[in-house]
Amino acid sequence: MRIADMLARSRPTVSFEFMAPRDESEVDVLERTVATLAGHGPDWVSVTYRVRTGEKTLELVTRIKRHYHIEAMAHLTCANTADRTRQILNWMEREGVANVLALRGDAPVSGEPFTPADPQLTHASDLITLVRRSGYRFGIGAACSAEKHPESPDLEHEFRYLHLKVESGADFLITQLFFDNKFYFDLVTRVRAAGITLPIVPGLMPIPSRRSLGVMTSMSGASVPAALQSAIDEAPDDEAIRALGVQHCITQCAELLETGVPGLHFYTFNRARAPIQILAALRGQQLLAS
Ligand code: FAD
C-alpha cells in the first residue's frame, strides 16, 4: 500500500526507521528490534540504504513485508549509476515493494563531500525524476530539513530544492530530526504558503547517547535547545541522557499530535526501548490509539 494513502487518513501513523546492518555483528540486535517493534503496531517502517549494504536493505524490506505483514519502504540514494538504479528499482518492483524514499544520500566518509556515481543523479530530485519518468508505480517519499541543511547557505536555498523534489513527483516528505517543534511548524507554514499540500511527517530521534547526539547533530544540522543541552551536560551517564531524550521526545510528540501531524516517524538506531516507552506514554495520555 502507498504510504501517502495511509498519511491521508485522519489517524496519525506511527513508523520506525531501521538501519540496514553494516556487518554480521549488527544482525542479531536488528532482528530482535524489528521483531519487538513489529509487536507495537507500526503502520509502516523504513530501512536505510548504503551502497555497500544495499542488498541488505532490499532483503530486510521484503522480509518485513512478508513475515510481519507491515508495509516497509526502502530508502534509495544517488550512490549508484542510473543503470544500476533502474536494476534496483526493477528488483523492488518484482518483490512487491510499494514505496521508495528517494534521497541523495550521505557521503560514505563523514565530513567529506558527497560524490555522485552518475552526473545524471546528483540530487534527490534527479532520483525522483528517474523513478517517475521510468514509469514505476512506487509511492515516493523525500527528505526535508526542518532546520538548515549543513550544506545549504540558507533556508531559501533549502526551500527552493524542496519545492523541486515536490514538482519532480514526491508524494510525501519526512523531516530530518529536530528537537524544537518550532522548526517543524515554521517549515509547514512555509510549505503551505507555497501551495504545497503534501503530508510532512516529523522525524524524531530519541537521543541514544552523548556520542550519537554529537554525530547526528553535526550530520543533520539540528540544534539542541539550551535547556535540553544543559540537562545533557549535567547528566552523569548515557543512561541518564537516554532517559532525558525519551522525556523530551514524549513532550515533542504530544505537542505535534495535538496540532494534527499526519504521523510520527522514529529514528530508532535499531533500539526498541525508547520508542516503546514513548508510544506507551502517548497511548497512556490518549494521544495515540492503542
Ligand atoms: P538533496 O535534496 O539532494 O539535498 C542535498 C543538498 O543539496 C541540500 O543542501 C539541498 O538544498 C541541495 N540541493 C538539492 N537539490 C539541488 C540542486 N538541484 N542544485 C543545487 N543544490 C541542490 N542518507 C543515506 O545515505 N542513506 C539513507 O538511507 C538515508 N536516509 C535518510 C532518511 C531521512 C528521513 C532523512 C531526513 C535523511 C536520510 N539520509 C540518508 C540523509 C540524507 O541523504 C542527507 O541528509 C543528505 O545530506 C541530503 O539528502 P536529500 O535527499 O535531502 O538530498
Tab-separated table of C-alpha atoms and ligand atoms in Angstrom:
chain	number	residue	atom	x	y	z
A	1	MET	CA	0.000	0.000	0.000
A	2	ARG	CA	1.181	3.518	-0.686
A	3	ILE	CA	2.313	5.335	2.434
A	4	ALA	CA	0.825	8.605	1.142
A	5	ASP	CA	-2.611	6.937	1.307
A	6	MET	CA	-2.028	5.972	4.935
A	7	LEU	CA	-0.940	9.535	5.721
A	8	ALA	CA	-4.163	10.886	4.214
A	9	ARG	CA	-6.249	9.117	6.877
A	10	SER	CA	-7.449	11.060	9.898
A	11	ARG	CA	-5.463	8.919	12.378
A	12	PRO	CA	-1.725	9.736	12.627
A	13	THR	CA	0.579	6.910	11.526
A	14	VAL	CA	3.415	5.534	13.643
A	15	SER	CA	6.540	4.438	11.787
A	16	PHE	CA	10.054	3.289	12.601
A	17	GLU	CA	13.302	3.679	10.682
A	18	PHE	CA	15.700	0.734	10.879
A	19	MET	CA	19.328	0.883	9.824
A	20	ALA	CA	20.374	-1.890	7.456
A	21	PRO	CA	23.144	-3.897	9.185
A	22	ARG	CA	26.684	-2.885	8.200
A	23	ASP	CA	28.100	-6.288	9.159
A	24	GLU	CA	27.178	-9.591	10.809
A	25	SER	CA	27.757	-8.199	14.309
A	26	GLU	CA	24.727	-5.889	13.906
A	27	VAL	CA	22.310	-8.514	12.611
A	28	ASP	CA	21.121	-10.030	15.915
A	29	VAL	CA	20.275	-6.695	17.548
A	30	LEU	CA	18.471	-5.555	14.417
A	31	GLU	CA	16.444	-8.772	14.171
A	32	ARG	CA	15.391	-8.527	17.820
A	33	THR	CA	14.481	-4.843	17.427
A	34	VAL	CA	12.401	-5.446	14.316
A	35	ALA	CA	10.581	-8.357	15.985
A	36	THR	CA	9.925	-6.328	19.152
A	37	LEU	CA	8.772	-3.150	17.424
A	38	ALA	CA	6.634	-5.091	14.954
A	39	GLY	CA	4.542	-6.013	18.003
A	40	HIS	CA	3.921	-2.335	18.802
A	41	GLY	CA	1.634	-1.653	15.865
A	42	PRO	CA	3.617	0.456	13.371
A	43	ASP	CA	1.602	1.457	10.295
A	44	TRP	CA	4.785	1.286	8.225
A	45	VAL	CA	8.566	1.123	8.623
A	46	SER	CA	11.565	2.077	6.509
A	47	VAL	CA	15.090	0.706	6.042
A	48	THR	CA	18.155	2.859	5.346
A	49	TYR	CA	20.401	2.417	2.297
A	50	ARG	CA	24.192	2.454	1.983
A	51	VAL	CA	25.843	1.470	-1.252
A	52	ARG	CA	27.947	-1.259	0.352
A	53	THR	CA	24.971	-2.814	2.145
A	54	GLY	CA	22.248	-2.098	-0.421
A	55	GLU	CA	21.293	-5.754	-0.802
A	56	LYS	CA	20.680	-5.991	2.939
A	57	THR	CA	18.221	-3.077	2.690
A	58	LEU	CA	16.261	-4.794	-0.036
A	59	GLU	CA	16.352	-8.153	1.704
A	60	LEU	CA	15.143	-6.674	5.023
A	61	VAL	CA	12.340	-4.668	3.393
A	62	THR	CA	10.917	-7.711	1.621
A	63	ARG	CA	11.286	-9.881	4.718
A	64	ILE	CA	9.446	-7.368	6.942
A	65	LYS	CA	6.629	-7.189	4.416
A	66	ARG	CA	6.307	-10.961	4.115
A	67	HIS	CA	6.972	-12.055	7.671
A	68	TYR	CA	5.328	-9.261	9.674
A	69	HIS	CA	2.819	-8.023	7.063
A	70	ILE	CA	3.927	-4.442	7.701
A	71	GLU	CA	4.386	-2.001	4.816
A	72	ALA	CA	8.150	-1.463	4.536
A	73	MET	CA	9.741	1.305	2.481
A	74	ALA	CA	13.233	1.004	1.004
A	75	HIS	CA	15.495	4.038	1.111
A	76	LEU	CA	17.458	4.591	-2.098
A	77	THR	CA	20.213	7.123	-2.756
A	78	CYS	CA	22.159	8.652	-5.644
A	79	ALA	CA	25.125	6.398	-4.801
A	80	ASN	CA	24.633	4.291	-7.953
A	81	THR	CA	24.638	4.936	-11.689
A	82	ALA	CA	21.271	5.453	-13.400
A	83	ASP	CA	21.507	1.972	-14.961
A	84	ARG	CA	22.223	0.293	-11.645
A	85	THR	CA	19.431	2.341	-10.025
A	86	ARG	CA	16.965	1.022	-12.617
A	87	GLN	CA	18.127	-2.553	-11.886
A	88	ILE	CA	17.471	-1.988	-8.178
A	89	LEU	CA	14.050	-0.468	-8.876
A	90	ASN	CA	13.160	-3.389	-11.173
A	91	TRP	CA	14.116	-5.806	-8.423
A	92	MET	CA	11.995	-3.873	-5.891
A	93	GLU	CA	9.041	-3.887	-8.244
A	94	ARG	CA	9.320	-7.653	-8.765
A	95	GLU	CA	9.469	-8.192	-4.999
A	96	GLY	CA	6.352	-6.096	-4.375
A	97	VAL	CA	8.000	-3.095	-2.693
A	98	ALA	CA	5.418	-0.298	-2.929
A	99	ASN	CA	7.294	2.729	-1.548
A	100	VAL	CA	10.758	4.233	-2.024
A	101	LEU	CA	12.375	7.047	-0.044
A	102	ALA	CA	14.390	8.866	-2.728
A	103	LEU	CA	17.456	10.572	-1.252
A	104	ARG	CA	20.747	11.971	-2.346
A	105	GLY	CA	22.481	10.146	0.494
A	106	ASP	CA	25.292	10.886	2.894
A	107	ALA	CA	28.933	10.647	1.864
A	108	PRO	CA	30.382	7.227	2.828
A	109	VAL	CA	33.073	9.025	4.863
A	110	SER	CA	31.611	11.510	7.341
A	111	GLY	CA	32.703	15.100	6.707
A	112	GLU	CA	33.648	14.517	3.072
A	113	PRO	CA	31.518	15.905	0.233
A	114	PHE	CA	29.034	13.547	-1.427
A	115	THR	CA	30.346	12.324	-4.800
A	116	PRO	CA	27.630	11.119	-7.173
A	117	ALA	CA	28.262	7.933	-9.163
A	118	ASP	CA	26.492	9.395	-12.203
A	119	PRO	CA	26.245	13.023	-13.375
A	120	GLN	CA	22.549	12.377	-14.093
A	121	LEU	CA	21.960	11.685	-10.404
A	122	THR	CA	23.458	14.423	-8.267
A	123	HIS	CA	20.476	15.339	-6.079
A	124	ALA	CA	17.391	13.662	-4.671
A	125	SER	CA	15.190	15.473	-7.213
A	126	ASP	CA	17.108	13.691	-10.033
A	127	LEU	CA	16.352	10.318	-8.465
A	128	ILE	CA	12.674	11.212	-8.019
A	129	THR	CA	12.535	12.251	-11.694
A	130	LEU	CA	14.186	8.982	-12.764
A	131	VAL	CA	11.648	6.928	-10.797
A	132	ARG	CA	8.671	8.887	-12.156
A	133	ARG	CA	9.845	9.138	-15.797
A	134	SER	CA	10.738	5.447	-15.986
A	135	GLY	CA	7.078	4.595	-15.348
A	136	TYR	CA	7.445	2.843	-11.976
A	137	ARG	CA	4.387	2.983	-9.769
A	138	PHE	CA	6.147	3.340	-6.428
A	139	GLY	CA	4.910	5.765	-3.831
A	140	ILE	CA	7.809	8.207	-3.408
A	141	GLY	CA	8.912	9.831	-0.180
A	142	ALA	CA	11.577	12.536	0.065
A	143	ALA	CA	13.590	14.046	2.900
A	144	CYS	CA	13.368	17.638	4.029
A	145	SER	CA	15.111	19.666	6.708
A	146	ALA	CA	13.184	21.459	9.408
A	147	GLU	CA	16.403	23.388	10.125
A	148	LYS	CA	19.029	24.424	7.615
A	149	HIS	CA	20.828	21.521	5.922
A	150	PRO	CA	24.572	21.759	6.757
A	151	GLU	CA	25.417	22.250	3.036
A	152	SER	CA	22.809	24.967	2.414
A	153	PRO	CA	23.737	28.638	2.614
A	154	ASP	CA	20.269	29.485	3.934
A	155	LEU	CA	16.677	28.312	4.271
A	156	GLU	CA	15.707	29.944	0.952
A	157	HIS	CA	18.142	27.665	-0.898
A	158	GLU	CA	16.822	24.684	1.036
A	159	PHE	CA	13.231	25.570	0.274
A	160	ARG	CA	13.884	26.018	-3.477
A	161	TYR	CA	15.140	22.456	-3.760
A	162	LEU	CA	12.442	21.084	-1.515
A	163	HIS	CA	9.961	22.579	-3.995
A	164	LEU	CA	11.844	20.881	-6.855
A	165	LYS	CA	11.526	17.485	-5.135
A	166	VAL	CA	7.782	18.022	-4.858
A	167	GLU	CA	7.495	19.128	-8.521
A	168	SER	CA	9.563	16.098	-9.560
A	169	GLY	CA	6.931	13.781	-8.101
A	170	ALA	CA	7.405	13.147	-4.369
A	171	ASP	CA	4.187	12.031	-2.629
A	172	PHE	CA	5.146	12.840	0.933
A	173	LEU	CA	8.028	14.273	2.971
A	174	ILE	CA	9.836	13.126	6.103
A	175	THR	CA	11.809	15.694	8.056
A	176	GLN	CA	15.327	15.390	9.283
A	177	LEU	CA	15.436	15.145	13.084
A	178	PHE	CA	14.789	18.262	15.172
A	179	PHE	CA	14.497	18.912	18.901
A	180	ASP	CA	12.442	22.097	18.836
A	181	ASN	CA	8.971	21.810	17.276
A	182	LYS	CA	9.105	25.461	16.267
A	183	PHE	CA	11.304	24.455	13.290
A	184	TYR	CA	8.719	21.911	12.118
A	185	PHE	CA	5.818	24.356	12.489
A	186	ASP	CA	7.759	27.060	10.576
A	187	LEU	CA	8.548	24.582	7.786
A	188	VAL	CA	4.901	23.536	7.467
A	189	THR	CA	3.809	27.188	7.359
A	190	ARG	CA	6.308	27.978	4.568
A	191	VAL	CA	5.414	24.886	2.566
A	192	ARG	CA	1.664	25.511	2.828
A	193	ALA	CA	2.144	29.193	1.912
A	194	ALA	CA	3.778	27.970	-1.314
A	195	GLY	CA	0.654	25.934	-2.112
A	196	ILE	CA	2.248	22.541	-1.370
A	197	THR	CA	-0.227	20.217	0.293
A	198	LEU	CA	1.874	17.025	0.681
A	199	PRO	CA	1.938	15.350	4.090
A	200	ILE	CA	5.060	16.292	6.082
A	201	VAL	CA	5.906	13.609	8.628
A	202	PRO	CA	8.080	14.787	11.525
A	203	GLY	CA	11.215	12.660	12.017
A	204	LEU	CA	12.031	12.224	15.716
A	205	MET	CA	15.152	10.935	17.383
A	206	PRO	CA	15.048	9.761	20.994
A	207	ILE	CA	18.653	10.587	21.996
A	208	PRO	CA	20.578	7.285	22.186
A	209	SER	CA	23.805	8.573	23.847
A	210	ARG	CA	26.021	11.654	24.152
A	211	ARG	CA	28.225	10.456	21.298
A	212	SER	CA	25.337	9.685	18.918
A	213	LEU	CA	23.788	13.065	19.662
A	214	GLY	CA	27.052	14.769	18.623
A	215	VAL	CA	27.332	12.744	15.417
A	216	MET	CA	23.697	13.248	14.434
A	217	THR	CA	23.546	16.979	15.146
A	218	SER	CA	26.669	17.606	13.090
A	219	MET	CA	25.401	15.472	10.178
A	220	SER	CA	21.873	16.872	10.189
A	221	GLY	CA	22.382	20.480	11.281
A	222	ALA	CA	19.801	20.023	14.070
A	223	SER	CA	20.243	22.323	17.064
A	224	VAL	CA	19.680	21.317	20.672
A	225	PRO	CA	17.575	23.727	22.789
A	226	ALA	CA	19.650	25.365	25.557
A	227	ALA	CA	17.651	23.802	28.437
A	228	LEU	CA	17.980	20.298	26.976
A	229	GLN	CA	21.692	20.829	26.291
A	230	SER	CA	22.428	21.926	29.857
A	231	ALA	CA	20.474	18.952	31.260
A	232	ILE	CA	22.556	16.681	28.996
A	233	ASP	CA	25.787	18.400	30.108
A	234	GLU	CA	24.900	17.719	33.739
A	235	ALA	CA	23.755	14.117	33.157
A	236	PRO	CA	26.076	11.591	34.855
A	237	ASP	CA	25.989	8.927	32.135
A	238	ASP	CA	24.387	7.754	28.900
A	239	GLU	CA	21.531	6.045	30.737
A	240	ALA	CA	20.535	9.427	32.226
A	241	ILE	CA	20.898	11.071	28.788
A	242	ARG	CA	18.735	8.384	27.233
A	243	ALA	CA	16.019	8.985	29.861
A	244	LEU	CA	16.171	12.753	29.210
A	245	GLY	CA	15.871	12.069	25.495
A	246	VAL	CA	12.784	9.896	25.998
A	247	GLN	CA	11.083	12.577	28.118
A	248	HIS	CA	11.957	15.283	25.615
A	249	CYS	CA	10.643	13.195	22.727
A	250	ILE	CA	7.359	12.480	24.566
A	251	THR	CA	6.864	16.240	25.059
A	252	GLN	CA	7.659	16.920	21.387
A	253	CYS	CA	5.314	14.163	20.158
A	254	ALA	CA	2.452	15.259	22.427
A	255	GLU	CA	2.591	18.791	21.053
A	256	LEU	CA	2.911	17.563	17.461
A	257	LEU	CA	-0.083	15.226	17.835
A	258	GLU	CA	-2.189	17.986	19.377
A	259	THR	CA	-1.603	20.107	16.266
A	260	GLY	CA	-2.663	17.281	13.938
A	261	VAL	CA	0.500	15.871	12.317
A	262	PRO	CA	-0.032	13.106	9.707
A	263	GLY	CA	2.297	10.743	11.572
A	264	LEU	CA	5.316	10.277	13.827
A	265	HIS	CA	8.457	8.730	12.320
A	266	PHE	CA	11.037	7.473	14.823
A	267	TYR	CA	14.746	7.139	14.063
A	268	THR	CA	15.300	4.008	16.152
A	269	PHE	CA	19.053	3.395	15.686
A	270	ASN	CA	17.932	-0.233	15.879
A	271	ARG	CA	16.969	0.073	19.533
A	272	ALA	CA	13.427	-0.695	20.692
A	273	ARG	CA	13.344	0.549	24.286
A	274	ALA	CA	12.947	4.315	23.719
A	275	PRO	CA	10.217	4.082	21.026
A	276	ILE	CA	8.275	1.625	23.222
A	277	GLN	CA	8.443	3.982	26.218
A	278	ILE	CA	7.406	6.965	24.089
A	279	LEU	CA	4.457	5.156	22.498
A	280	ALA	CA	3.304	3.856	25.895
A	281	ALA	CA	3.304	7.397	27.293
A	282	LEU	CA	1.416	8.819	24.294
A	283	ARG	CA	-1.128	5.991	24.378
A	284	GLY	CA	-1.485	6.454	28.137
A	285	GLN	CA	-2.339	10.117	27.525
A	286	GLN	CA	-4.901	9.027	24.857
A	287	LEU	CA	-2.931	10.958	22.252
A	288	LEU	CA	-2.472	7.831	20.143
A	289	ALA	CA	-4.868	4.941	19.647
A	290	SER	CA	-3.752	1.676	21.317
B	1	FAD	P1	19.058	16.702	-1.679
B	1	FAD	O1	17.623	17.061	-1.800
B	1	FAD	O2	19.783	16.359	-2.929
B	1	FAD	O3	19.784	17.909	-0.927
B	1	FAD	C1	21.166	17.888	-0.571
B	1	FAD	C2	21.702	19.325	-0.536
B	1	FAD	O4	21.773	19.826	-1.877
B	1	FAD	C3	20.791	20.314	0.213
B	1	FAD	O5	21.615	21.295	0.782
B	1	FAD	C4	19.917	20.915	-0.882
B	1	FAD	O6	19.450	22.210	-0.568
B	1	FAD	C5	20.903	20.943	-2.058
B	1	FAD	N1	20.245	20.722	-3.362
B	1	FAD	C6	19.221	19.889	-3.635
B	1	FAD	N2	18.953	19.892	-4.968
B	1	FAD	C7	19.841	20.745	-5.530
B	1	FAD	C8	20.078	21.183	-6.869
B	1	FAD	N3	19.345	20.719	-7.884
B	1	FAD	N4	21.098	22.061	-7.085
B	1	FAD	C9	21.852	22.542	-6.059
B	1	FAD	N5	21.666	22.157	-4.757
B	1	FAD	C10	20.675	21.283	-4.510
B	1	FAD	N6	21.366	9.053	3.872
B	1	FAD	C11	21.822	7.874	3.381
B	1	FAD	O7	22.952	7.807	2.877
B	1	FAD	N7	21.044	6.732	3.441
B	1	FAD	C12	19.791	6.743	3.971
B	1	FAD	O8	19.122	5.718	3.998
B	1	FAD	C13	19.276	7.973	4.483
B	1	FAD	N8	18.022	8.056	4.981
B	1	FAD	C14	17.517	9.284	5.349
B	1	FAD	C15	16.179	9.371	5.779
B	1	FAD	C16	15.638	10.597	6.136
B	1	FAD	C17	14.179	10.676	6.559
B	1	FAD	C18	16.437	11.772	6.096
B	1	FAD	C19	15.851	13.102	6.503
B	1	FAD	C20	17.755	11.698	5.704
B	1	FAD	C21	18.309	10.459	5.301
B	1	FAD	N9	19.614	10.331	4.854
B	1	FAD	C22	20.108	9.132	4.393
B	1	FAD	C23	20.492	11.501	4.859
B	1	FAD	C24	20.315	12.334	3.606
B	1	FAD	O9	20.693	11.596	2.464
B	1	FAD	C25	21.180	13.550	3.831
B	1	FAD	O10	20.510	14.422	4.725
B	1	FAD	C26	21.652	14.276	2.612
B	1	FAD	O11	22.605	15.242	3.058
B	1	FAD	C27	20.553	15.042	1.888
B	1	FAD	O12	19.666	14.200	1.293
B	1	FAD	P2	18.461	14.763	0.451
B	1	FAD	O13	17.755	13.599	-0.070
B	1	FAD	O14	17.675	15.789	1.189
B	1	FAD	O15	19.302	15.497	-0.711
